[in-house]
PDB file of C-alpha atoms and ligand atoms in Angstrom:
ATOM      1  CA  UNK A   1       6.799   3.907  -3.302  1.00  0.00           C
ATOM      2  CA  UNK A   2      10.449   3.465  -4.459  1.00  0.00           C
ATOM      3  CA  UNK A   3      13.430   5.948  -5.133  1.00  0.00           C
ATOM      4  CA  UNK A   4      13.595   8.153  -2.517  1.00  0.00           C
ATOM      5  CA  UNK A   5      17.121   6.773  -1.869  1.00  0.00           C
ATOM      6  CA  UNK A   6      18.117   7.888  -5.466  1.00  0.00           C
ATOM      7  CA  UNK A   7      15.742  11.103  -5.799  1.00  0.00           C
ATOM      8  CA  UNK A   8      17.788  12.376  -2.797  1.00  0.00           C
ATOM      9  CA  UNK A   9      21.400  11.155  -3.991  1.00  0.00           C
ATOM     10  CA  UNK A  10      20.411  12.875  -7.236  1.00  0.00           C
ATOM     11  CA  UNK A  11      20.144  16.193  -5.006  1.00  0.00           C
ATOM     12  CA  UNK A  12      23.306  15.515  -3.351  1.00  0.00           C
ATOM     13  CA  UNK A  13      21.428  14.867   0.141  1.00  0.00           C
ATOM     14  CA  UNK A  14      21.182  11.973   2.520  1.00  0.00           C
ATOM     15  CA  UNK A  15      18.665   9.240   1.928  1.00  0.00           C
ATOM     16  CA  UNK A  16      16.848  10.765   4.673  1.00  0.00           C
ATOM     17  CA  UNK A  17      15.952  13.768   2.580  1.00  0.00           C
ATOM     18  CA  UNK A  18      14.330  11.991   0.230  1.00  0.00           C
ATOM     19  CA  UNK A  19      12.652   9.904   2.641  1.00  0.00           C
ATOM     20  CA  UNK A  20      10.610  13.100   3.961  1.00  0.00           C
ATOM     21  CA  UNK A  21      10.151  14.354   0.370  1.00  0.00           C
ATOM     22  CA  UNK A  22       8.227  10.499   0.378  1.00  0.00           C
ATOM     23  CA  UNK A  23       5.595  11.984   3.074  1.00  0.00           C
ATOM     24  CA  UNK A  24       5.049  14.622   0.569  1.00  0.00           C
ATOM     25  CA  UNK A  25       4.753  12.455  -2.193  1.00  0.00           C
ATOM     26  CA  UNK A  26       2.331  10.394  -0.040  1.00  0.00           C
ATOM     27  CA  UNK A  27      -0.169  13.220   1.017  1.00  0.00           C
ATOM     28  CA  UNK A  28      -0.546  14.267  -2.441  1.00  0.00           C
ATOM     29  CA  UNK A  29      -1.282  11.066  -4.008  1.00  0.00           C
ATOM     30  CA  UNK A  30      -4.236  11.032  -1.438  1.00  0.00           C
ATOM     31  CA  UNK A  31      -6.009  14.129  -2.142  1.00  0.00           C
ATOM     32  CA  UNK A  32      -5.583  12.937  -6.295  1.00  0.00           C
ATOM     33  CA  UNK A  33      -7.128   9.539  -5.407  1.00  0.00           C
ATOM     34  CA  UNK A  34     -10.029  11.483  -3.544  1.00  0.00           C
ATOM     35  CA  UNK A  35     -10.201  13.930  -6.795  1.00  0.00           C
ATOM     36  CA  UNK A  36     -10.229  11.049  -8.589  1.00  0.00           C
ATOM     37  CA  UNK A  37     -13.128   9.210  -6.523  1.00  0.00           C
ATOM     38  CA  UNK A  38     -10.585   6.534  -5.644  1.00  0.00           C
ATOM     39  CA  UNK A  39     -11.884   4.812  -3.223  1.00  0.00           C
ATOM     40  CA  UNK A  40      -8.924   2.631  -1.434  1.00  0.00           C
ATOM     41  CA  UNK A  41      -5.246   3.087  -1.495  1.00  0.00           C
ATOM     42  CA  UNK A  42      -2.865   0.304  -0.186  1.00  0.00           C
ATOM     43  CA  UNK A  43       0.837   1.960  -0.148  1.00  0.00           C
ATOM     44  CA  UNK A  44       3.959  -0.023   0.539  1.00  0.00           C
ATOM     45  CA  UNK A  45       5.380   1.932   2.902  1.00  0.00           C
ATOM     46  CA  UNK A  46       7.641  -0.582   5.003  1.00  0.00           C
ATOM     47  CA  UNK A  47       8.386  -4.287   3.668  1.00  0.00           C
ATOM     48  CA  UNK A  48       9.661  -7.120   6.140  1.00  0.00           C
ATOM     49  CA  UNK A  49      12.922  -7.375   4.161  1.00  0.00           C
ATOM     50  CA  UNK A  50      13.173  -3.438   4.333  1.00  0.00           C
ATOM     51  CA  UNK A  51      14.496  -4.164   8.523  1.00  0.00           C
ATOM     52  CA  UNK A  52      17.980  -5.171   6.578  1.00  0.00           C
ATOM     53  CA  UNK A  53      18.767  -1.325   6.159  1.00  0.00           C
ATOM     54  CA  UNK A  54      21.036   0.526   7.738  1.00  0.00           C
ATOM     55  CA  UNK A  55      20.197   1.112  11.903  1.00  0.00           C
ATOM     56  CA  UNK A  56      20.240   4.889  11.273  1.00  0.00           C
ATOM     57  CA  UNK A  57      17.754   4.463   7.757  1.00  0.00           C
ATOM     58  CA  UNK A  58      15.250   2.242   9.619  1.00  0.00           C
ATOM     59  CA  UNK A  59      15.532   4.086  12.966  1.00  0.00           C
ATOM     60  CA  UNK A  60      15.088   7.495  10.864  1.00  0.00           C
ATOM     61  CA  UNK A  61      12.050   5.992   8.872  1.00  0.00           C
ATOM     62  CA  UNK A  62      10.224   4.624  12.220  1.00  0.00           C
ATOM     63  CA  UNK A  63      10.698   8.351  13.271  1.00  0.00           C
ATOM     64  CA  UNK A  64       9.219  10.177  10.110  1.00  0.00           C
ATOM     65  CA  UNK A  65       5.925   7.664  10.799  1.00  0.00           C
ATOM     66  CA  UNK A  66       5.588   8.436  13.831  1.00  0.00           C
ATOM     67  CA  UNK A  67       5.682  12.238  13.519  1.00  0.00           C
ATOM     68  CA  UNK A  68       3.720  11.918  10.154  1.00  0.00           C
ATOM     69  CA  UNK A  69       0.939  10.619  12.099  1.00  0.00           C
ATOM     70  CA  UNK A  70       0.687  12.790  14.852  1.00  0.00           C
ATOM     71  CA  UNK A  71       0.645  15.351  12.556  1.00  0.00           C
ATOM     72  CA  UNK A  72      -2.094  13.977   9.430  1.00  0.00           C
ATOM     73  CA  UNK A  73      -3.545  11.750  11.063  1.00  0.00           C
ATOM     74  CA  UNK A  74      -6.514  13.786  12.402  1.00  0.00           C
ATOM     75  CA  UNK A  75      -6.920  16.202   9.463  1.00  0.00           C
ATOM     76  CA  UNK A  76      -6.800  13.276   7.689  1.00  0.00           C
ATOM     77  CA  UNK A  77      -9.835  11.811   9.911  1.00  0.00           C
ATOM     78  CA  UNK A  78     -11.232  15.146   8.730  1.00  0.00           C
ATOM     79  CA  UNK A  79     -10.806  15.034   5.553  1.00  0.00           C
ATOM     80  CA  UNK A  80     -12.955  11.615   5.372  1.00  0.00           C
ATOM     81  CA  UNK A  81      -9.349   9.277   4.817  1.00  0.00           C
ATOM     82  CA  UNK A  82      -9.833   5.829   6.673  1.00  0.00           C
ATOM     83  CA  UNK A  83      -6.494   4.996   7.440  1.00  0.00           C
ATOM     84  CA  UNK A  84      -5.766   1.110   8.446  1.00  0.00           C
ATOM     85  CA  UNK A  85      -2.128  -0.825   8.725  1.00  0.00           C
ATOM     86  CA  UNK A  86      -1.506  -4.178   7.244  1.00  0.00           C
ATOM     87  CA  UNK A  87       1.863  -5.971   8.512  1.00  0.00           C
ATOM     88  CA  UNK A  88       2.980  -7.346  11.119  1.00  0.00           C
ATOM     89  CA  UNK A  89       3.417  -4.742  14.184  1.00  0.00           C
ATOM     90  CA  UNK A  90       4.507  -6.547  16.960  1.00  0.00           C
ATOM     91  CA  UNK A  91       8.186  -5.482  16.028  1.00  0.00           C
ATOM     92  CA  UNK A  92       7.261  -1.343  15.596  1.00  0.00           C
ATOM     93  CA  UNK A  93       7.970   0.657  19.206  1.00  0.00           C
ATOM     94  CA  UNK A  94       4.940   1.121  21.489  1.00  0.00           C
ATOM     95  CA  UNK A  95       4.612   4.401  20.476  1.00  0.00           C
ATOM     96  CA  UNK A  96       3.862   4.015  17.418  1.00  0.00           C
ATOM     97  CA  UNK A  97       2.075   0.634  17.444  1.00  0.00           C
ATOM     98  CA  UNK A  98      -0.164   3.289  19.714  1.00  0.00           C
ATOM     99  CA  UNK A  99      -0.440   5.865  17.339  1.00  0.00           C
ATOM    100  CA  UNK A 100      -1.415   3.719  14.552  1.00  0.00           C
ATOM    101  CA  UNK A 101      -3.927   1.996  16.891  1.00  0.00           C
ATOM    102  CA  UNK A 102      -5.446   5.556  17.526  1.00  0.00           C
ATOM    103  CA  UNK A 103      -5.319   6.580  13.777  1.00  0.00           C
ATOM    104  CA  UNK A 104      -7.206   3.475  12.517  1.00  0.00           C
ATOM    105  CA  UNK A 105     -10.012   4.261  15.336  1.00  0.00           C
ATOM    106  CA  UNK A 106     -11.017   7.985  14.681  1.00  0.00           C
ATOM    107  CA  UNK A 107     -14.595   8.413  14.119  1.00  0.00           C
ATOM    108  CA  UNK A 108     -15.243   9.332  10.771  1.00  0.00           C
ATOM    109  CA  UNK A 109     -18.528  11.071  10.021  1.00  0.00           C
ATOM    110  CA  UNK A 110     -18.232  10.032   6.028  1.00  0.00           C
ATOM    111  CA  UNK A 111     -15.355   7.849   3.939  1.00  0.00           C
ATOM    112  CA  UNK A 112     -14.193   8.973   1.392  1.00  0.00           C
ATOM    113  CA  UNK A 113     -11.110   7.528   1.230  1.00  0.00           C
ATOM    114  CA  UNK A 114      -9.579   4.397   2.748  1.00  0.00           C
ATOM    115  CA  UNK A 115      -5.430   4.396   2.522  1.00  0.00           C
ATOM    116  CA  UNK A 116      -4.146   1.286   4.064  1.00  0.00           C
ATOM    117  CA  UNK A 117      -0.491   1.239   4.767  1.00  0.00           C
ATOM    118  CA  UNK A 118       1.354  -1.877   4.336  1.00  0.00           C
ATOM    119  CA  UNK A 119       4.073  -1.639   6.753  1.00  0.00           C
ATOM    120  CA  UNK A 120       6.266  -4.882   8.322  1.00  0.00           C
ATOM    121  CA  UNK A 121       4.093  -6.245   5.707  1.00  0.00           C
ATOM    122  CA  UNK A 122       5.104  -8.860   2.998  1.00  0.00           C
ATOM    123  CA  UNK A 123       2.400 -10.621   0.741  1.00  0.00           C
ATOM    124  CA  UNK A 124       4.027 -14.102   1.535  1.00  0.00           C
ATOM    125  CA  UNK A 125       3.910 -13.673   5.142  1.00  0.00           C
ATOM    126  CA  UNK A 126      -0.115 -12.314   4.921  1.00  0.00           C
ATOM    127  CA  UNK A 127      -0.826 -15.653   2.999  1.00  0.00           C
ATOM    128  CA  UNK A 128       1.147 -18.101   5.575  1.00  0.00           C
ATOM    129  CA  UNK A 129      -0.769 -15.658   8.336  1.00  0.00           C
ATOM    130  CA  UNK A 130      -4.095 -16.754   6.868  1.00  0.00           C
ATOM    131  CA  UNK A 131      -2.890 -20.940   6.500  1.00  0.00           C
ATOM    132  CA  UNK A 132      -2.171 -20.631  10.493  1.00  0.00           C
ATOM    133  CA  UNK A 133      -5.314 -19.223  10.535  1.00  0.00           C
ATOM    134  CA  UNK A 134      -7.383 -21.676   9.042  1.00  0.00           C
ATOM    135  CA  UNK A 135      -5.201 -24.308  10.322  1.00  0.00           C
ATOM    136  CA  UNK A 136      -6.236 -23.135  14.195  1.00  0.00           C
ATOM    137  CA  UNK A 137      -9.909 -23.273  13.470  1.00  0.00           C
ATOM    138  CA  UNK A 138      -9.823 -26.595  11.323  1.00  0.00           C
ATOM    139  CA  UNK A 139      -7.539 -28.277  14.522  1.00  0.00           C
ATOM    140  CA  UNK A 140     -10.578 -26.694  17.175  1.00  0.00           C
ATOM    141  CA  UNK A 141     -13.116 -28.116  14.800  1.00  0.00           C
ATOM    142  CA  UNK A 142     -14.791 -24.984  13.978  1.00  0.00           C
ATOM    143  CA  UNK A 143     -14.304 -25.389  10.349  1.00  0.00           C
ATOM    144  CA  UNK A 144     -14.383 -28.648   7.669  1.00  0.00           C
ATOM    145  CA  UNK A 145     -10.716 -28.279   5.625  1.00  0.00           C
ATOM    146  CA  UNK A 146     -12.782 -29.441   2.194  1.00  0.00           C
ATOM    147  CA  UNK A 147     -14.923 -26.559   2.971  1.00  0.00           C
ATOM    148  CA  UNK A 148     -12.184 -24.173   2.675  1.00  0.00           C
ATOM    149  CA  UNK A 149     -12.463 -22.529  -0.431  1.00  0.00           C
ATOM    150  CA  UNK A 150     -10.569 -18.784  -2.314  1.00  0.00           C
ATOM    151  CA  UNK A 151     -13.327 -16.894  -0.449  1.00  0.00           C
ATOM    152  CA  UNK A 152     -13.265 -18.055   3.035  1.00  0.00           C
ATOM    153  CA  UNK A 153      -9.264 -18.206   2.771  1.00  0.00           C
ATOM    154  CA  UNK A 154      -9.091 -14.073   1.424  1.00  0.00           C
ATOM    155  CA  UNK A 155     -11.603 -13.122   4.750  1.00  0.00           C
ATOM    156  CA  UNK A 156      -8.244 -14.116   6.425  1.00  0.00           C
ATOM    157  CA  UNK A 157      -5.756 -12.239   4.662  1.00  0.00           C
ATOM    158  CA  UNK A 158      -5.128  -8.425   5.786  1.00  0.00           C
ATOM    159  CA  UNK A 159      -7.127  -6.617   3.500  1.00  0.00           C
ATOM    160  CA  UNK A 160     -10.270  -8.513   3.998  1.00  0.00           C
ATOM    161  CA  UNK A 161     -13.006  -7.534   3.483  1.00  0.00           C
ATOM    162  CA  UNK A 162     -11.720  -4.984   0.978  1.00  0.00           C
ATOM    163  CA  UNK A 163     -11.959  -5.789  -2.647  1.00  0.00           C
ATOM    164  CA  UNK A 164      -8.420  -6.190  -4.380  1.00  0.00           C
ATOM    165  CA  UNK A 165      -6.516  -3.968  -5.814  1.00  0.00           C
ATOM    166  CA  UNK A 166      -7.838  -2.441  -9.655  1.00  0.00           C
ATOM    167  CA  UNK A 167      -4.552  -1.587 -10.674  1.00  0.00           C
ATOM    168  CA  UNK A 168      -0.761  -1.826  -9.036  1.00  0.00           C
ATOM    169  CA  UNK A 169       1.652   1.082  -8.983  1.00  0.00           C
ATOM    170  CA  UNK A 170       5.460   1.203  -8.951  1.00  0.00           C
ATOM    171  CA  UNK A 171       7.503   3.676  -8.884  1.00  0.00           C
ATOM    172  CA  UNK A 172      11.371   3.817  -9.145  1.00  0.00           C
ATOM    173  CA  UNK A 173      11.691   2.297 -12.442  1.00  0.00           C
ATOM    174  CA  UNK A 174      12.068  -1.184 -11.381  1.00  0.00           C
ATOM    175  CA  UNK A 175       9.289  -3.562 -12.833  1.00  0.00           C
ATOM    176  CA  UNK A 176       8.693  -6.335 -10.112  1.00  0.00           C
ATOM    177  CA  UNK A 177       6.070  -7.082  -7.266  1.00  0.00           C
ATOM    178  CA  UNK A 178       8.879  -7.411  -4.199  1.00  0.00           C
ATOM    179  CA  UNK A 179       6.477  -9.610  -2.192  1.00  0.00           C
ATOM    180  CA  UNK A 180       3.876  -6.685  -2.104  1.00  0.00           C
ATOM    181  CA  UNK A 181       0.364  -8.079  -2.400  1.00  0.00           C
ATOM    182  CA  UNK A 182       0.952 -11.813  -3.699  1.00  0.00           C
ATOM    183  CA  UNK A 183      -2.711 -12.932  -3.303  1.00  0.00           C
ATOM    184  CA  UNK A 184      -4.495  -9.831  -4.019  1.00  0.00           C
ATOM    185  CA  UNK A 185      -2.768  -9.134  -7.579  1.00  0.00           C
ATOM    186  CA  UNK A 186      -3.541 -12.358  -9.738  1.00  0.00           C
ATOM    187  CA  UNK A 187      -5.728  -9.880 -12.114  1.00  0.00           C
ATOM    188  CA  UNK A 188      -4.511  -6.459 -11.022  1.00  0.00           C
ATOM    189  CA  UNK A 189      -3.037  -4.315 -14.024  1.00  0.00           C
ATOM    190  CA  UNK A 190       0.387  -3.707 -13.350  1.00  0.00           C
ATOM    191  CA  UNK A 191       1.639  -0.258 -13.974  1.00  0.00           C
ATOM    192  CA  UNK A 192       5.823   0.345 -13.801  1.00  0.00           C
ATOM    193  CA  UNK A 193       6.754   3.801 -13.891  1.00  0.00           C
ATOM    194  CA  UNK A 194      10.319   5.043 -14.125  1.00  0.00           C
ATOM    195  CA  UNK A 195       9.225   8.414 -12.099  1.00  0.00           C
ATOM    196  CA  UNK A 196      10.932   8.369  -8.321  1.00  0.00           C
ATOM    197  CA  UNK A 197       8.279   8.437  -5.592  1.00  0.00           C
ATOM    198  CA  UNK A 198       9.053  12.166  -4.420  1.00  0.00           C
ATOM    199  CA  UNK A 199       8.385  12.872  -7.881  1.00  0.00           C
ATOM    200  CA  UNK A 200       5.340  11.097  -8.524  1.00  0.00           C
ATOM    201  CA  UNK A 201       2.553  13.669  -8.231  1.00  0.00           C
ATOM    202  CA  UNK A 202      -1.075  14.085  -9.740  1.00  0.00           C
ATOM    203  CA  UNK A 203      -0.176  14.546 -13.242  1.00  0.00           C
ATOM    204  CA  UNK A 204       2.236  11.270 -13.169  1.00  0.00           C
ATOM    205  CA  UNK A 205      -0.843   9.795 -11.118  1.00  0.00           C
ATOM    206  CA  UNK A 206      -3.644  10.495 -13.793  1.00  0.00           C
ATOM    207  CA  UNK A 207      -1.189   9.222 -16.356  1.00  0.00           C
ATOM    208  CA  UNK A 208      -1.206   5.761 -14.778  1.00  0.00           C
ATOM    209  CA  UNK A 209      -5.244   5.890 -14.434  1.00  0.00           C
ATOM    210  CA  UNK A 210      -5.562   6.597 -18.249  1.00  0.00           C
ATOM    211  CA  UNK A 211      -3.147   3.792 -19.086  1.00  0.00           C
ATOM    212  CA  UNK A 212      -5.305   2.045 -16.771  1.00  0.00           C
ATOM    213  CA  UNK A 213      -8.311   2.877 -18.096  1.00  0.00           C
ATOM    214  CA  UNK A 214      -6.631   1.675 -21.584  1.00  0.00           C
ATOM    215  CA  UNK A 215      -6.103  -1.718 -21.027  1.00  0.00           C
ATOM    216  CA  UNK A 216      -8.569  -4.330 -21.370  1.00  0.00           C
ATOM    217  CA  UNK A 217      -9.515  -6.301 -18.106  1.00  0.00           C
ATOM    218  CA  UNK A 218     -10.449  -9.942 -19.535  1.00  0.00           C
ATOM    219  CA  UNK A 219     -10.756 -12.089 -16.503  1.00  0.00           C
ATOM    220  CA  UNK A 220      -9.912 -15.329 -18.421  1.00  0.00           C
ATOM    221  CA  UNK A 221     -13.138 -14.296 -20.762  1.00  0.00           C
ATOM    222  CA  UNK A 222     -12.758 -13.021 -24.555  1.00  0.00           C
ATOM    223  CA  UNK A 223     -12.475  -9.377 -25.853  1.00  0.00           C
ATOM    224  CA  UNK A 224     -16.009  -9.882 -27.112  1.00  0.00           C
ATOM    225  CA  UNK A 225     -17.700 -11.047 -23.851  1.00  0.00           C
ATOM    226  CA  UNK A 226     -16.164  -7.875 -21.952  1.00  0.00           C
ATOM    227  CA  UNK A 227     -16.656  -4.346 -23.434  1.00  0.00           C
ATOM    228  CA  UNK A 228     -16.895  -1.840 -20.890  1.00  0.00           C
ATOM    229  CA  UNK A 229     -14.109  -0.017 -19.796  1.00  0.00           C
ATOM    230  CA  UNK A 230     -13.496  -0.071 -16.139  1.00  0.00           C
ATOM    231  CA  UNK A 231     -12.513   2.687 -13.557  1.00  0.00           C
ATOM    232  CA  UNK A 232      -9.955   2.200 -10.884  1.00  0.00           C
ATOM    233  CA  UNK A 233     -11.525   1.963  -7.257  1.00  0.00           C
ATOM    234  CA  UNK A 234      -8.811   0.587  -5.746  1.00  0.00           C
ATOM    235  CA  UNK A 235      -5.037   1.524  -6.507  1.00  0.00           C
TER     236      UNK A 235
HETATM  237  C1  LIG B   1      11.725   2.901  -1.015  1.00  0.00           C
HETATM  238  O1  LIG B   1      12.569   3.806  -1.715  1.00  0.00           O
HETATM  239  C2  LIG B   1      11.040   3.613   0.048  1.00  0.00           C
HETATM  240  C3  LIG B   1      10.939   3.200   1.334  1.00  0.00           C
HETATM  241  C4  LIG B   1      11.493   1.935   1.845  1.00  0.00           C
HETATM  242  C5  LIG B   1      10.242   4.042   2.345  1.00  0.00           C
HETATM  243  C6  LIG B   1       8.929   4.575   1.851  1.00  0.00           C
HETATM  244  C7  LIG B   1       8.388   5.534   2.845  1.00  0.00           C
HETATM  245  C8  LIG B   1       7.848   6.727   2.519  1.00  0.00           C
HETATM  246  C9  LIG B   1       7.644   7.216   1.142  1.00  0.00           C
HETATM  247  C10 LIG B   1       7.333   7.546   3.607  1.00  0.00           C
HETATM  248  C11 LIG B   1       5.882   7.181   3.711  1.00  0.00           C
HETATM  249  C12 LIG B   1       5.285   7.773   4.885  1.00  0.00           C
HETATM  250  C13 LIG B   1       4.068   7.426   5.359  1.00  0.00           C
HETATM  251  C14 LIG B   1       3.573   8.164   6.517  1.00  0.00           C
HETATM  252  C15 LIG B   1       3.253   6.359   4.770  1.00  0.00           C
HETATM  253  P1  LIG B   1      14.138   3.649  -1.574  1.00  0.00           P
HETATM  254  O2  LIG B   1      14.572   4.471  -0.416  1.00  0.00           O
HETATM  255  O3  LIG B   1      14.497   2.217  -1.541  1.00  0.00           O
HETATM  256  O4  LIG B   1      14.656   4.322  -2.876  1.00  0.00           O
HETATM  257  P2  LIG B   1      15.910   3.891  -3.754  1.00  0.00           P
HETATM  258  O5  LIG B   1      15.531   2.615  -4.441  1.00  0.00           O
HETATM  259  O6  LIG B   1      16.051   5.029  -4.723  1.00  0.00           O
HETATM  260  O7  LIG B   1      17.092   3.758  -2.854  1.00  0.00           O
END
């Protein structure tokens, strides 16, 4: 989700501004991925490198989660949205490590729509996470280290036991990963638009799910072993 920084400079505003334009951004994307039968959404809200702002950006951006979700969090419950954090909390305020807590354990009655939010997160970090991991359980003897193999090491990484992601947005116009999902996106399609996040909305949305649905997802295989054309489940 990058550009609100520019999308409110544009406007002649404080970061800030564009920061709660973001939340906008954000609650619209989910009701097009639910239109859309999406079934997860993993959104970058907070990187580990992103603590190196500003004290009044990062203090500001702890806020606007927090009141965010108190506010959505149960409609959002209501609506059928699963919502889960990935990262590393320990660093986030009681407050809202409790909030979050709360969110990720409403009762849901049918999901329709998992949004993870990736916050104090950084793909690098999840994979070292899931090494220690292993590590622990090989040194107590509960597991063999030649028995370790891609499967049993993703069930440790944050998203298990979700599938990875079908296809990888950016926004903001920059075309790189920025330690996002590292693991997850060895045969994601990558999608770089030059929209700002407070911009992106359904239209700009379906546009990257028909380029999606465009490309050709090979797996290592030939063109002619793989014909049918997929449809995005997780974005
Ligand atoms: C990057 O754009 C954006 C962020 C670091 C914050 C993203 C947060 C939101 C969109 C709010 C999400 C809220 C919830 C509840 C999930 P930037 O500020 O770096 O933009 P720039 O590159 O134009 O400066």
């Amino acid at each position: 989700m990058d550009g609100n920084g520019r999308w409110a400079k544009h406007r002649h505003r404080p970061r800030a501004f564009g920061h709660r334009a973001g939340v906008q951004a954000v609650r619209k994307v989910i009701e097009a991925c639910i239109r859309a039968k999406v079934e997860v959404l993993t959104l970058f809200a907070f990187s580990s490198e992103n603590w190196s702002r500003p004290e009044g950006e990062v203090r500001h951006l702890m806020d606007l989660f927090l009141r965010a979700l108190r506010k959505e969090a149960r409609e959002l419950a209501g609506n059928g949205v699963r919502l889960r954090f990935i990262g590393e909390r320990s660093r986030f305020s009681p407050e809202l490590r409790a909030a979050m807590a709360e969110s990720e354990s409403a009762a849901l009655d049918v999901v329709r729509l998992t949004v993870n939010i990736a916050v104090n997160y950084g793909g690098r970090w999840d994979i070292v996470n899931a090494a220690q991991a292993l590590a622990r359980a090989a040194l107590a003897g509960q597991i063999d280290p030649d028995a370790i193999d891609q499967a049993s090491f993703e069930q440790h990484l944050s998203l298990a036991p979700l599938p990875e992601p079908d296809l990888f947005i950016r926004t903001g116009g920059e075309a790189r990963i920025s330690n996002f999902l590292l693991w997850h996106l060895a045969y994601t399609e990558l999608y770089f638009t030059p929209v700002l996040w407070p911009d992106f909305d359904e239209t700009a949305f379906l546009a990257a799910l028909t380029e999606f649905a465009r490309r050709e997802r090979r797996f290592g295989k030939t063109s002619d072993q793989v014909s049918s054309k997929p449809e995005a489940a997780h974005v």
